[in-house]
Short mmCIF file of C-alpha atoms (C1' of nucleotides) in Angstrom, two decimals:
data_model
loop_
_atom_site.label_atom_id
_atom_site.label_comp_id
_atom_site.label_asym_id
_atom_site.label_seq_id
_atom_site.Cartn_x
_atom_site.Cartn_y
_atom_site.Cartn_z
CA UNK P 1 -54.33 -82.23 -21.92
CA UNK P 2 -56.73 -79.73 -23.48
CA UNK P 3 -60.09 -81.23 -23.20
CA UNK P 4 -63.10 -79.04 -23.35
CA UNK P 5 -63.25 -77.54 -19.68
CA UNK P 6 -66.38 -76.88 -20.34
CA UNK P 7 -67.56 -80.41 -19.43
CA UNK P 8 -65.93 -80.59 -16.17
CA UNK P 9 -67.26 -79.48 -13.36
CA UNK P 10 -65.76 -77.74 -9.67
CA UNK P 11 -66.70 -76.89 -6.54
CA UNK P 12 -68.19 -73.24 -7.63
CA UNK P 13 -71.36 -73.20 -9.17
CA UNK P 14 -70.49 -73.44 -12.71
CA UNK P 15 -69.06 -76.43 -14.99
CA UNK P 16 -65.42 -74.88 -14.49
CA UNK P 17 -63.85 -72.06 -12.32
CA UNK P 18 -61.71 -71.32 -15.35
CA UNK P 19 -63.80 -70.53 -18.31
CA UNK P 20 -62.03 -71.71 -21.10
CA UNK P 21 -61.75 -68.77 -23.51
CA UNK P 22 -63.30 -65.66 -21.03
CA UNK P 23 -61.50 -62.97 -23.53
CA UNK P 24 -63.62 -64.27 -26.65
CA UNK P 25 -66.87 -64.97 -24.92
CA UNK P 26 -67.04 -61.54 -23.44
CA UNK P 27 -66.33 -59.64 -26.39
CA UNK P 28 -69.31 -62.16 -27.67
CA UNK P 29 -71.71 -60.97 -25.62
CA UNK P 30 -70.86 -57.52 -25.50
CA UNK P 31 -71.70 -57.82 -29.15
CA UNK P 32 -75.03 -58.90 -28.25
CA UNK P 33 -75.91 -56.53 -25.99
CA UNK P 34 -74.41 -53.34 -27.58
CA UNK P 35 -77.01 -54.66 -30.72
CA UNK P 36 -80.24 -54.08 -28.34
CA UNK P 37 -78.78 -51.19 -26.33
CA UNK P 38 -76.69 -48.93 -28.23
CA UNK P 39 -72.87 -48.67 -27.94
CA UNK P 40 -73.26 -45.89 -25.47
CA UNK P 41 -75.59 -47.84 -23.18
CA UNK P 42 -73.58 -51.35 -22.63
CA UNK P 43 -72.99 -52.34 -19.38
CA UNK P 44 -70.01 -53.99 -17.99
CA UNK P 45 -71.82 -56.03 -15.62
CA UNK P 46 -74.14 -57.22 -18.04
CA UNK P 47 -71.99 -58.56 -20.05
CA UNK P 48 -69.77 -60.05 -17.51
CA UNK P 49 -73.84 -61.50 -16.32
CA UNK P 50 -74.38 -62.59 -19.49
CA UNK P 51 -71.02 -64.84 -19.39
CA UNK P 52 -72.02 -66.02 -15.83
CA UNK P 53 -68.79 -64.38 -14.52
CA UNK P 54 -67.82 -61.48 -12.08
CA UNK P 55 -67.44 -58.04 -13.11
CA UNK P 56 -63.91 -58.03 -11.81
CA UNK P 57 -62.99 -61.04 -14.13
CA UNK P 58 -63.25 -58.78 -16.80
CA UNK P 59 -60.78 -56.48 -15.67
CA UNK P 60 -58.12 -59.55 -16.37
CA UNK P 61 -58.44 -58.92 -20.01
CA UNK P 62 -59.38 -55.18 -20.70
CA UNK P 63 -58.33 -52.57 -18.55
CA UNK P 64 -61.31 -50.87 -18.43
CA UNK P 65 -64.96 -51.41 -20.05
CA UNK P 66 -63.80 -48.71 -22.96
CA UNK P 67 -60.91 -51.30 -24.21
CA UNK P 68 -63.08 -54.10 -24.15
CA UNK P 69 -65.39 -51.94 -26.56
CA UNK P 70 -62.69 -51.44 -28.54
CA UNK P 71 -61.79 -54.62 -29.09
CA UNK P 72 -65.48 -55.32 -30.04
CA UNK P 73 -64.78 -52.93 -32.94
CA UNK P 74 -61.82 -54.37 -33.90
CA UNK P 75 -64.22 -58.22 -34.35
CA UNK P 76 -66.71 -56.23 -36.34
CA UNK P 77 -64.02 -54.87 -39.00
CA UNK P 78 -63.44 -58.70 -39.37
CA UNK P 79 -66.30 -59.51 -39.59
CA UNK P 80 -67.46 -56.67 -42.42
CA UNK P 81 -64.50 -57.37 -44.08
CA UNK P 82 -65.57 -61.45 -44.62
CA UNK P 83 -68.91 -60.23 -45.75
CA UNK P 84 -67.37 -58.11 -48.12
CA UNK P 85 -65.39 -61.04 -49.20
CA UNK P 86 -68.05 -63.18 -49.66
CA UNK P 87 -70.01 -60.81 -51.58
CA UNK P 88 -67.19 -60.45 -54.16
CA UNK P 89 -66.76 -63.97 -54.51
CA UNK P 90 -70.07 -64.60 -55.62
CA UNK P 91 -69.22 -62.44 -58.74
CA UNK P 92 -65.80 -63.85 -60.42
CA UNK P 93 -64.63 -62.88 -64.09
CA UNK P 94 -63.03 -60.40 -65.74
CA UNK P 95 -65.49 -59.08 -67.69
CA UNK P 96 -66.53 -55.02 -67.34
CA UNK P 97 -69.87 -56.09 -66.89
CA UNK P 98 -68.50 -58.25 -63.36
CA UNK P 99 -66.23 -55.97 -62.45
CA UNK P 100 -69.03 -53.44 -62.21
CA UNK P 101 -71.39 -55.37 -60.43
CA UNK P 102 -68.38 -56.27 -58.04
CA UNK P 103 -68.22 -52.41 -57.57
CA UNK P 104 -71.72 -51.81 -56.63
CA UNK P 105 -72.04 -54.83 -54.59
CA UNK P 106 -69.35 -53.68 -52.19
CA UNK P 107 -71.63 -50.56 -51.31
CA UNK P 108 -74.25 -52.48 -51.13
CA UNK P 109 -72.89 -55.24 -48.57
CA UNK P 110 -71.31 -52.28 -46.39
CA UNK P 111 -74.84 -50.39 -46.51
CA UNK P 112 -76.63 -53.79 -45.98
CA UNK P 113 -74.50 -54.14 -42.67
CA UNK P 114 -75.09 -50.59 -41.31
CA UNK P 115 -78.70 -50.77 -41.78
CA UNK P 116 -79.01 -53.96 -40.25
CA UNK P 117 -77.10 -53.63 -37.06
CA UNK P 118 -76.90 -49.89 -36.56
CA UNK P 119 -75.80 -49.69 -33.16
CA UNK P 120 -73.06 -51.94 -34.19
CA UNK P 121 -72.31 -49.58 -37.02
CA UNK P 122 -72.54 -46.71 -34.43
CA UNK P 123 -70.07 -48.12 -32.31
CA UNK P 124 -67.16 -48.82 -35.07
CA UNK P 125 -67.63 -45.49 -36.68
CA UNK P 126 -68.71 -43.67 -33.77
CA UNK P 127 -65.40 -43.10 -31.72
CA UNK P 128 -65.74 -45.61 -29.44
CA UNK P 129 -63.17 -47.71 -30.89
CA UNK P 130 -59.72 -46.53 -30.76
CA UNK P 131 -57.14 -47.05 -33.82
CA UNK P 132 -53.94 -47.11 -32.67
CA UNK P 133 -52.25 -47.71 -35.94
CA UNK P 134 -50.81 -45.20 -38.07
CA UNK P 135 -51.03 -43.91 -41.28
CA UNK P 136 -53.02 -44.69 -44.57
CA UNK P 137 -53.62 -48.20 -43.34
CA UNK P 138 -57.41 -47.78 -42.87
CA UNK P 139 -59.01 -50.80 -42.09
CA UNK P 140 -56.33 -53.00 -43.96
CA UNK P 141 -58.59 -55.96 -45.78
CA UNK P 142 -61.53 -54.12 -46.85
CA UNK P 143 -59.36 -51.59 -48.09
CA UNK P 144 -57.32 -54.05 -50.38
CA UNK P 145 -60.87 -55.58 -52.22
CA UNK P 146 -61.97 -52.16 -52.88
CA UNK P 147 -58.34 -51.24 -54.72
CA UNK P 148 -58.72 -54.82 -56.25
CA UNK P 149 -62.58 -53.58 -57.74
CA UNK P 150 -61.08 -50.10 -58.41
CA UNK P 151 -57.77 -51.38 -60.54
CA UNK P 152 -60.51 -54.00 -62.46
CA UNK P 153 -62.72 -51.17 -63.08
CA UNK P 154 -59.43 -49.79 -64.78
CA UNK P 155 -58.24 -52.62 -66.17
CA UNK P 156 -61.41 -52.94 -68.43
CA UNK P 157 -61.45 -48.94 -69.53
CA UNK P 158 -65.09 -48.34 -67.40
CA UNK P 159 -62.82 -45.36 -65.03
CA UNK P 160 -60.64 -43.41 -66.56
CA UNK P 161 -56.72 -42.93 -65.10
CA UNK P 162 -57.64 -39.71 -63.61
CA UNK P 163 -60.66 -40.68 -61.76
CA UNK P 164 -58.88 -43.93 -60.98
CA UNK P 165 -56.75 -42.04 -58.16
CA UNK P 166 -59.85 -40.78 -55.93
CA UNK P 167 -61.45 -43.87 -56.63
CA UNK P 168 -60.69 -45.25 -52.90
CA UNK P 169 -61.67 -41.82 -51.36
CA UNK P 170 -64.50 -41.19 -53.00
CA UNK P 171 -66.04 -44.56 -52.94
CA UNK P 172 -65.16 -45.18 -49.69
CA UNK P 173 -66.35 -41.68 -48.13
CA UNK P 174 -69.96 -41.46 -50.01
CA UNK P 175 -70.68 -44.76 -49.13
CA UNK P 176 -69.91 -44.56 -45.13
CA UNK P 177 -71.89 -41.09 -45.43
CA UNK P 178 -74.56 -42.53 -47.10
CA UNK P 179 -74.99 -45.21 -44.69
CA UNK P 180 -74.23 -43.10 -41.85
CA UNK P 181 -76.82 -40.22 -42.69
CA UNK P 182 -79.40 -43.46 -43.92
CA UNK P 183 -78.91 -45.22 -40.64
CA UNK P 184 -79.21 -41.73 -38.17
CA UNK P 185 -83.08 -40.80 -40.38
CA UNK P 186 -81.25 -37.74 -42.13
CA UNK P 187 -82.27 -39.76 -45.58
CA UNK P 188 -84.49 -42.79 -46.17
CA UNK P 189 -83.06 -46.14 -46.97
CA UNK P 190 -84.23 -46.14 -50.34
CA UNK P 191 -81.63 -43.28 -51.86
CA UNK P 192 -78.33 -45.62 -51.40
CA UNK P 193 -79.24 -47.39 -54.28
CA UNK P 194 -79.92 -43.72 -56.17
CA UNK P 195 -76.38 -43.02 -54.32
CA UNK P 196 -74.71 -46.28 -56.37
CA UNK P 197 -76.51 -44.99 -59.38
CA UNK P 198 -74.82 -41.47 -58.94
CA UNK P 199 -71.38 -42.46 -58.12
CA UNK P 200 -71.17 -44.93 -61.44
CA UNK P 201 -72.25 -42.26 -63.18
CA UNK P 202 -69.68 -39.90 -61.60
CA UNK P 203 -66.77 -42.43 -61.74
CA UNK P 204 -67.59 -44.27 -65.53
CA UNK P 205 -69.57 -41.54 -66.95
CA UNK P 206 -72.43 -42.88 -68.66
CA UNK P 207 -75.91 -43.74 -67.46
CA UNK P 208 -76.12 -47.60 -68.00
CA UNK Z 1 -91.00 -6.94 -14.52
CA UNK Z 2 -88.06 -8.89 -16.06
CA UNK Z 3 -85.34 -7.36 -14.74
CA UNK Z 4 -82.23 -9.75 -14.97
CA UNK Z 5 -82.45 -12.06 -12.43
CA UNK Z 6 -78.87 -12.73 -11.84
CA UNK Z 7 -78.37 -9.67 -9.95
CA UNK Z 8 -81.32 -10.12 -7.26
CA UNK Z 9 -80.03 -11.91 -4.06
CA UNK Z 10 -82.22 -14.75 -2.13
CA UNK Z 11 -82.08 -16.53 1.14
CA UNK Z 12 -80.02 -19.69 -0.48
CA UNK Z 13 -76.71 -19.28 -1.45
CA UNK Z 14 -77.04 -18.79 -5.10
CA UNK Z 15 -77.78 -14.99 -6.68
CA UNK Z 16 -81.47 -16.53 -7.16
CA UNK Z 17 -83.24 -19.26 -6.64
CA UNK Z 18 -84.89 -19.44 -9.69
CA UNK Z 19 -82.12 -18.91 -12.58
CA UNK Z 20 -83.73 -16.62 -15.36
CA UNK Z 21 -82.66 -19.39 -18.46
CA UNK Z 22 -82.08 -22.58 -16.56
CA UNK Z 23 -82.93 -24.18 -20.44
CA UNK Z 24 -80.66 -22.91 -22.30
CA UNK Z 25 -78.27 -22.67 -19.80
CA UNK Z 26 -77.96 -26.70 -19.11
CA UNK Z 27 -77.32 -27.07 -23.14
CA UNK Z 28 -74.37 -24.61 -23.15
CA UNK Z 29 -72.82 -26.49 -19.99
CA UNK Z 30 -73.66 -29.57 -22.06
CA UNK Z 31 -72.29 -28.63 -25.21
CA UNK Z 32 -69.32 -27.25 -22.93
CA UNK Z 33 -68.42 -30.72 -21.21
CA UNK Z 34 -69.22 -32.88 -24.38
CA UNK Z 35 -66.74 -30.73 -25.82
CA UNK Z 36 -64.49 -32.41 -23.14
CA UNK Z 37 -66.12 -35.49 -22.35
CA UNK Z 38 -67.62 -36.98 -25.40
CA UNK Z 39 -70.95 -37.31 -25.90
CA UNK Z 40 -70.69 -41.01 -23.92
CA UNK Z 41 -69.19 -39.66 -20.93
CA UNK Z 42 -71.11 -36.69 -20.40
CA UNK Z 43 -72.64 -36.35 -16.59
CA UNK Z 44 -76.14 -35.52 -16.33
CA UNK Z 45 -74.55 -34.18 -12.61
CA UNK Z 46 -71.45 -32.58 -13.80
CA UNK Z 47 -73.71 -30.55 -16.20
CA UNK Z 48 -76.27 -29.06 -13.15
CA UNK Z 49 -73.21 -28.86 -11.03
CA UNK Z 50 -71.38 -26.53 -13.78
CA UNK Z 51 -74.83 -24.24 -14.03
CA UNK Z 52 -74.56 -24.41 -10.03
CA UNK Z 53 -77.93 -26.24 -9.81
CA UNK Z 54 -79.39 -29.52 -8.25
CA UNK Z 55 -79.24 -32.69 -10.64
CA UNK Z 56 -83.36 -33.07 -10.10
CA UNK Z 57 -83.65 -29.57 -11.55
CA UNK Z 58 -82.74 -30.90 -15.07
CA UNK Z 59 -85.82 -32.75 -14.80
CA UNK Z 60 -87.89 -29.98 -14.77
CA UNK Z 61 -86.61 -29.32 -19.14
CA UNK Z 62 -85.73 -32.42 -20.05
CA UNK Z 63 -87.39 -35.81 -19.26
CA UNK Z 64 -84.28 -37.45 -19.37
CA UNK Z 65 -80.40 -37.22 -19.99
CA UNK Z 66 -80.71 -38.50 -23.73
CA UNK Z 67 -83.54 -35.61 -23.96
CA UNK Z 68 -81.14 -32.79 -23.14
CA UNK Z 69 -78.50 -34.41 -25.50
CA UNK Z 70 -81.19 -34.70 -28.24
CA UNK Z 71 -81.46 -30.94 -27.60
CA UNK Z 72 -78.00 -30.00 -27.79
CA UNK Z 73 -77.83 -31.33 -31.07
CA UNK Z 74 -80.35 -29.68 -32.24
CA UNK Z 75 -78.47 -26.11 -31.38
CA UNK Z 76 -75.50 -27.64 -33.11
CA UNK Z 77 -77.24 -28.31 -35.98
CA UNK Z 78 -78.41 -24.84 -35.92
CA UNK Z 79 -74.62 -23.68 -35.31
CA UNK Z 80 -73.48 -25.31 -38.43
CA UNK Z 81 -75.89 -23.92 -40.70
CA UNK Z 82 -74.96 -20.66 -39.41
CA UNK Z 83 -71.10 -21.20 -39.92
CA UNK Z 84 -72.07 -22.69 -43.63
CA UNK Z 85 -74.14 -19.14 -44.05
CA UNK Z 86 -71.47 -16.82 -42.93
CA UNK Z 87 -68.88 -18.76 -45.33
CA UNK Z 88 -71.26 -18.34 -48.43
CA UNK Z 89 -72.17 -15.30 -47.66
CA UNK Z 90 -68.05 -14.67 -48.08
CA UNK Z 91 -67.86 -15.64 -52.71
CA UNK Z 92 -70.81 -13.76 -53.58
CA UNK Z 93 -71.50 -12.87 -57.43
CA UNK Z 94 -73.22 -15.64 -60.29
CA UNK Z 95 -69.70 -16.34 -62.31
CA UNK Z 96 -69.11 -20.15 -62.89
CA UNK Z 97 -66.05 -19.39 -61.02
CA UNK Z 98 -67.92 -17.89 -57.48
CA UNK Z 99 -70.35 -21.10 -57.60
CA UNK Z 100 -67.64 -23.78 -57.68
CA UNK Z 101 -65.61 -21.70 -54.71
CA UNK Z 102 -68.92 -21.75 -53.10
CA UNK Z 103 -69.36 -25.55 -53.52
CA UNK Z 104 -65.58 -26.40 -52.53
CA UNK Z 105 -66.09 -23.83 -49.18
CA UNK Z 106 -69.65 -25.19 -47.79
CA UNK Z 107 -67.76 -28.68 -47.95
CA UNK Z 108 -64.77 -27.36 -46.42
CA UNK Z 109 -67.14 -25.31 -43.24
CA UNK Z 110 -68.91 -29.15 -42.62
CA UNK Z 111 -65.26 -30.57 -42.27
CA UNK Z 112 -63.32 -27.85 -40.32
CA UNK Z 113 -66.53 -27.85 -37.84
CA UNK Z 114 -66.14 -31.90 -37.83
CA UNK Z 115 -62.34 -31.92 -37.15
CA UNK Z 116 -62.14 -28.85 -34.71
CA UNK Z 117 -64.74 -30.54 -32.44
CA UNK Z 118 -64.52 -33.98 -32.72
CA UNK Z 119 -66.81 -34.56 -29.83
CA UNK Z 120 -69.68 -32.33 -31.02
CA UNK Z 121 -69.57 -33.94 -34.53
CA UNK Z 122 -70.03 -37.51 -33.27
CA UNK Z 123 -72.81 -36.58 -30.80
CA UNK Z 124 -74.30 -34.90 -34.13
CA UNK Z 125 -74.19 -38.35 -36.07
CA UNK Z 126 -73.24 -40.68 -33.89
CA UNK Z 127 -77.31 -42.10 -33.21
CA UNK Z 128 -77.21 -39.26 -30.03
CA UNK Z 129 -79.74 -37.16 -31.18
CA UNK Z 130 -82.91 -38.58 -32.26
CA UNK Z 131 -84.70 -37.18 -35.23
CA UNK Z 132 -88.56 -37.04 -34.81
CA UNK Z 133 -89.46 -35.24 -38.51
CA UNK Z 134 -89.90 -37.78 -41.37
CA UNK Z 135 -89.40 -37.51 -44.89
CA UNK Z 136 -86.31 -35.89 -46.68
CA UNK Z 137 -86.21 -33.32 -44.71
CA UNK Z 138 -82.65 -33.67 -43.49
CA UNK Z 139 -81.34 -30.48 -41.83
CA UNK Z 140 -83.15 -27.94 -43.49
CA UNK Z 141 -81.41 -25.08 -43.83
CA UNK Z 142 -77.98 -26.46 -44.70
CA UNK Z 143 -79.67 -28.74 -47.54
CA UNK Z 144 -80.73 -25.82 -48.72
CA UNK Z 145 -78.06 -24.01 -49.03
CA UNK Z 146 -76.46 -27.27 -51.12
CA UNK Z 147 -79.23 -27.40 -53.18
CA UNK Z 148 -78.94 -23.58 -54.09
CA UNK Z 149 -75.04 -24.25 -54.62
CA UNK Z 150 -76.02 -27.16 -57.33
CA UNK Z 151 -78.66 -24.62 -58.80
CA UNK Z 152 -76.11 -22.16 -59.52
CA UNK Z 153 -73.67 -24.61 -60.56
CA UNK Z 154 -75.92 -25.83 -63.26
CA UNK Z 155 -77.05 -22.74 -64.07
CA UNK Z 156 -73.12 -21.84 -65.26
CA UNK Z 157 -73.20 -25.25 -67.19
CA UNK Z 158 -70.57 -26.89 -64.86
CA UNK Z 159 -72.67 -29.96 -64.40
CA UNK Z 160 -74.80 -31.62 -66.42
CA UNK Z 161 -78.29 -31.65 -65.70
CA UNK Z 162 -78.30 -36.21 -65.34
CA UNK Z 163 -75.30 -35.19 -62.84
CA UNK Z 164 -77.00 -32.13 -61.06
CA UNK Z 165 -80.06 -34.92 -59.62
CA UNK Z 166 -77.31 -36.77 -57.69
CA UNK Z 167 -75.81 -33.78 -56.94
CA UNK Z 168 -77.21 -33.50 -52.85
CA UNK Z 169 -76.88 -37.22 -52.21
CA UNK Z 170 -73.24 -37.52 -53.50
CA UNK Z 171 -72.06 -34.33 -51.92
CA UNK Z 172 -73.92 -34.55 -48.67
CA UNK Z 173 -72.64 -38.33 -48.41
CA UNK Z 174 -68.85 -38.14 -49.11
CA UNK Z 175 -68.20 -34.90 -47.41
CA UNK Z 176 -70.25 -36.43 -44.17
CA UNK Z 177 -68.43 -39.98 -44.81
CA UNK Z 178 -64.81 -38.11 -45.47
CA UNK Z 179 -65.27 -36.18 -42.26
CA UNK Z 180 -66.21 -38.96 -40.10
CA UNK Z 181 -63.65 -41.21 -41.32
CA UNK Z 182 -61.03 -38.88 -41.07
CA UNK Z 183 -61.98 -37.78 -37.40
CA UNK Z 184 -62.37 -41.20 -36.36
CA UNK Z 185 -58.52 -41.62 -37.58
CA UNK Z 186 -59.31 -44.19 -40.72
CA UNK Z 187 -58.11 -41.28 -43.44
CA UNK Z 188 -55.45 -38.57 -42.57
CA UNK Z 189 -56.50 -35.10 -42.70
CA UNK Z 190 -55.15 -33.91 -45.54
CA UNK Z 191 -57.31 -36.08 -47.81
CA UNK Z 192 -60.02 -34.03 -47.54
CA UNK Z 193 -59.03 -31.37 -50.09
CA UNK Z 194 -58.33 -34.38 -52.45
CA UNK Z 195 -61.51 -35.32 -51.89
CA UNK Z 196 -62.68 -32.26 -52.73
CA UNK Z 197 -60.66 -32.48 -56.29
CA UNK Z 198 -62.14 -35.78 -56.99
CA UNK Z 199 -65.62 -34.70 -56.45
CA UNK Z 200 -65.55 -31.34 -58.61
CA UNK Z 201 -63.58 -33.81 -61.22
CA UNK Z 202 -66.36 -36.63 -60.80
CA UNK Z 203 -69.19 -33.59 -60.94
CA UNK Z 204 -67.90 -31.22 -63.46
CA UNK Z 205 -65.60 -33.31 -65.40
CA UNK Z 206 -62.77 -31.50 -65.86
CA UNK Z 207 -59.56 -30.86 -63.81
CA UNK Z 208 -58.94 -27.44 -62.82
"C1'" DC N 1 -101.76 -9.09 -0.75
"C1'" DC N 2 -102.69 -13.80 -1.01
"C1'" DA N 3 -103.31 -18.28 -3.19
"C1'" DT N 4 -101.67 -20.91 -6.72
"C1'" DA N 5 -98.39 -22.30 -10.01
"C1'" DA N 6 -93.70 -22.66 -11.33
"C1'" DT N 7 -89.22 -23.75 -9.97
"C1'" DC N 8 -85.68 -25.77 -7.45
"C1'" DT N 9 -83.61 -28.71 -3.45
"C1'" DG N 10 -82.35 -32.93 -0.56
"C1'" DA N 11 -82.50 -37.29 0.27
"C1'" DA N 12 -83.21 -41.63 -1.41
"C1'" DC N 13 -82.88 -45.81 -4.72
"C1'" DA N 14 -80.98 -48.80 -7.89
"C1'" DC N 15 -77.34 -49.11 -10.84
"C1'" DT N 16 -72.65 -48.30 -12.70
"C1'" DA N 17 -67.22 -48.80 -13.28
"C1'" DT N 18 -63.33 -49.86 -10.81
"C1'" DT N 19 -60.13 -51.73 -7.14
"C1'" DC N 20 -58.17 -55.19 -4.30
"C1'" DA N 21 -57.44 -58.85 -0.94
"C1'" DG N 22 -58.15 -63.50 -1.06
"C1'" DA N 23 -60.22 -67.97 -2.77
"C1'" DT N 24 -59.92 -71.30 -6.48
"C1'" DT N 25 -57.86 -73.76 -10.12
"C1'" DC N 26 -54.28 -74.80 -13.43
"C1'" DC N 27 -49.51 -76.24 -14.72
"C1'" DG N 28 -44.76 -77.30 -14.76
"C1'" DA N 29 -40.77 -78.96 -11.97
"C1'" DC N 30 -39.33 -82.36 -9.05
"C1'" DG B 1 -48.04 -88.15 -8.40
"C1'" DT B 2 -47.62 -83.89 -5.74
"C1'" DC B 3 -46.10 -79.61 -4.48
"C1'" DG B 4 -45.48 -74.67 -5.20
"C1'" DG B 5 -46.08 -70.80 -7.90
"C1'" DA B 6 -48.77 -68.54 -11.44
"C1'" DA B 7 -53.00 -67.69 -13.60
"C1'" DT B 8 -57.73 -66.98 -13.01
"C1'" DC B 9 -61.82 -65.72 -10.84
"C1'" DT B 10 -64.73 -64.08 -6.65
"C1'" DG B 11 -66.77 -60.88 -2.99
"C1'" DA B 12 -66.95 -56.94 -0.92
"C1'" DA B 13 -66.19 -52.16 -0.93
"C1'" DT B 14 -65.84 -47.35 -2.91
"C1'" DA B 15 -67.17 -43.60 -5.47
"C1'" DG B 16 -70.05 -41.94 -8.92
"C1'" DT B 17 -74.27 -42.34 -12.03
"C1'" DG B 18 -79.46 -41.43 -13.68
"C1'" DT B 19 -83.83 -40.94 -11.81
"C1'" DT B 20 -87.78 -40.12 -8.52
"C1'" DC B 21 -90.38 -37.54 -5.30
"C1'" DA B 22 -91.90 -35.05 -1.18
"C1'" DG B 23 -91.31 -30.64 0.20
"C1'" DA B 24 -88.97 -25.94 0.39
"C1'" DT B 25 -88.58 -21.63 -2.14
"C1'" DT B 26 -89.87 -18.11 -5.25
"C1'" DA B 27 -92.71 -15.94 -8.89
"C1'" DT B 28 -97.22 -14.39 -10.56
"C1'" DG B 29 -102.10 -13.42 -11.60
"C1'" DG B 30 -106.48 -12.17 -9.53
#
DNA sequence: CCATAATCTGAACACTATTCAGATTCCGAC
DNA sequence: GTCGGAATCTGAATAGTGTTCAGATTATGG
C-alpha cells in the first residue's frame, strides 16, 4: 500500500499533504542552500520554502534548525567517505607502486572535495556539526581506507614500522590543514600537491 | 584636548555621548560574546548593548556584521602571533637542542590557543574572516617566525635541506589540521603531542 | 563663538527561529 | 469498508535579528 504519494493529489495545494520522505528532502535542500550561502547563513525557512512546506513542519524532525545542520554533516561524511571509496577502487593491486598512488589519491579526493564545495567543507569541520560519539572513532569509514592504504604502504616496505604508527595522525591532520588553510586563502591551491610531495617524502623517505 | 572621555558627564544617560574608542571597543565585546556564543550566534545587538550603545552605531565602523567579525579576526590573528613570540622568546640560544624545543613549543602555543578557545579558533578558520591580501602571504608574522624555526633547524643539521622546503607547508598544515580536528571532537586531545613526535620523527628522522 | 562635521539615537522594515492550537491525512482495529 | 486515534502538516503569533535613515547630540576648526 506504498505507492509513490507523490502522484496523488489532496485538497491542499500540493500533490500530497504528507510528503513522503520530509526528513530526507529537507536535509536535501539544506545541502543546497548551505553550498550558495555559507553554513552560517542558511535559513530555516528557506529550506522548509525550498521543500514547499511550513517552517513548523520542520520542527517534526529536528528540534531546532542547529540539529537539522547537524544531520547535514553527518550526509556529507557519507558522502566523502563514497568518494574516497571510489577513488581507491579505481587503483587495485598490491604492488608498492599502487599502494602509493592509493595513498596520494586519498589526499587528493579529500582536497578535491574541500575546494569544490567549501562552505560544505566549512560546515563539517567548522563546529556546526555535533559528534556525539566517543572516543577514537573519528569518522568511522574513511578512517578504515586510510589504515587499509597505511598497513599496504607497510606491507610493501615503502613506511617503515616506526613511522607506520603516526601514519593516521599525520596524514590525516596535514591533509585537513592543508585543505582547510587552501580553502580559507591562507595558501593557494596549487601547494597541496607540493604538500603530497612533502609528506611521501616525510613518511617513505626518498624523493621519487 | 583629549582628556579621557569616560569621565565627562552629558545630558543622556551614558558618561558621554560620544564614547572615546567606540572601534575597538565593539571588537573586545565581540571577541567577548564569540567567546560565549560562537562565531554563528554572535548578536550584532547583544554586542552594542554590552558597549552600552545603539545597534545603528555599529554602522558608523563597520559596514556590516560580517565586517566587524572580519575585524575581530584580524586582532586574533595578531593575539596569536604575540602568544607564539612570548613562547619563543622563552628557549633562546642556537644549540640543535634550543631549535627543536622551539619547533615542538610554537606548535604547542597554535594548539593550546585552539583548544582553550574553541570559539575564537573556528571564527579564525572557519571562512569568518575574509582575507583581502593575495599571494603567500599567510599570517605574516607567525610564518615568519616558522620559517626562522626551520632556518635554525637546518642550520644545526636536523633536517635535510630536500626536507627543510616542505618544512612550512607540512608544519603549518598538520598542526592547523590536528588542532581543528581535535577541537571539533574527531581526535582526543592527547594526540597532539604524538603528533608532535611523528612530525620531528618524519622531519628529522630520528626518535628522540 | 559659531558653523560644520562627526557621532550616536530611535523608530522602522523585513526577516529570522521557535511555539502551539488546530486542520489534514494516514493507518490499523473492528 | 469505516471509524478512531496517531502522525503529519499548517497558520498565526511571539520574540529577536540585521539593516536603514532621518534627526538629535556632541566635538572641532576657523
Amino acid at each position: 500500500m506504498s505507492l509513490p504519494k507523490v502522484l496523488r493529489v489532496s485538497k491542499s495545494g500540493r500533490e500530497s499533504y504528507h510528503h513522503g520522505d520530509l526528513e530526507a528532502a529537507l536535509v536535501d535542500a539544506a545541502i543546497e542552500l548551505v553550498r550558495k550561502t555559507g553554513p552560517g547563513h542558511l535559513s530555516l525557512r528557506a529550506v522548509a520554502e525550498q521543500v514547499g512546506v511550513s517552517p513548523s513542519a520542520v520542527y517534526h524532525y529536528f528540534p531546532d534548525k542547529d540539529a537539522l545542520v547537524s544531520h547535514v554533516g553527518d550526509k556529507l561524511f557519507v558522502d566523502l567517505a563514497d568518494m574516497q571509496r571510489e577513488a581507491l577502487a579505481k587503483i587495485p593491486g598490491k604492488s608498492a607502486r599502487a599502494a602509493r598512488l592509493r595513498y596520494r589519491e586519498l589526499g587528493r579526493t579529500y582536497f578535491r572535495w574541500a575546494y569544490k564545495e567549501p562552505n560544505l567543507f566549512r560546515l563539517m569541520f567548522g563546529g556546526f556539526c555535533k559528534i556525539e560519539k566517543e572516543g577514537l572513532h573519528i569518522e568511522d569509514e574513511a578512517f578504515q581506507m586510510l589504515t587499509q592504504c597505511l598497513d599496504d604502504l607497510l606491507a610493501t616496505g615503502l613506511i617503515s614500522p616506526e613511522m607506520r604508527q603516526y601514519g593516521e595522525l599525520i596524514s590525516w591532520s596535514s591533509v585537513q590543514g592543508a585543505s582547510n588553510l587552501i580553502v580559507e586563502g591562507h595558501l593557494p591551491p596549487d601547494v597541496f600537491e607540493s604538500l603530497l610531495d612533502g609528506l611521501e617524502l616525510a613518511m617513505i623517505g626518498r624523493k621519487k
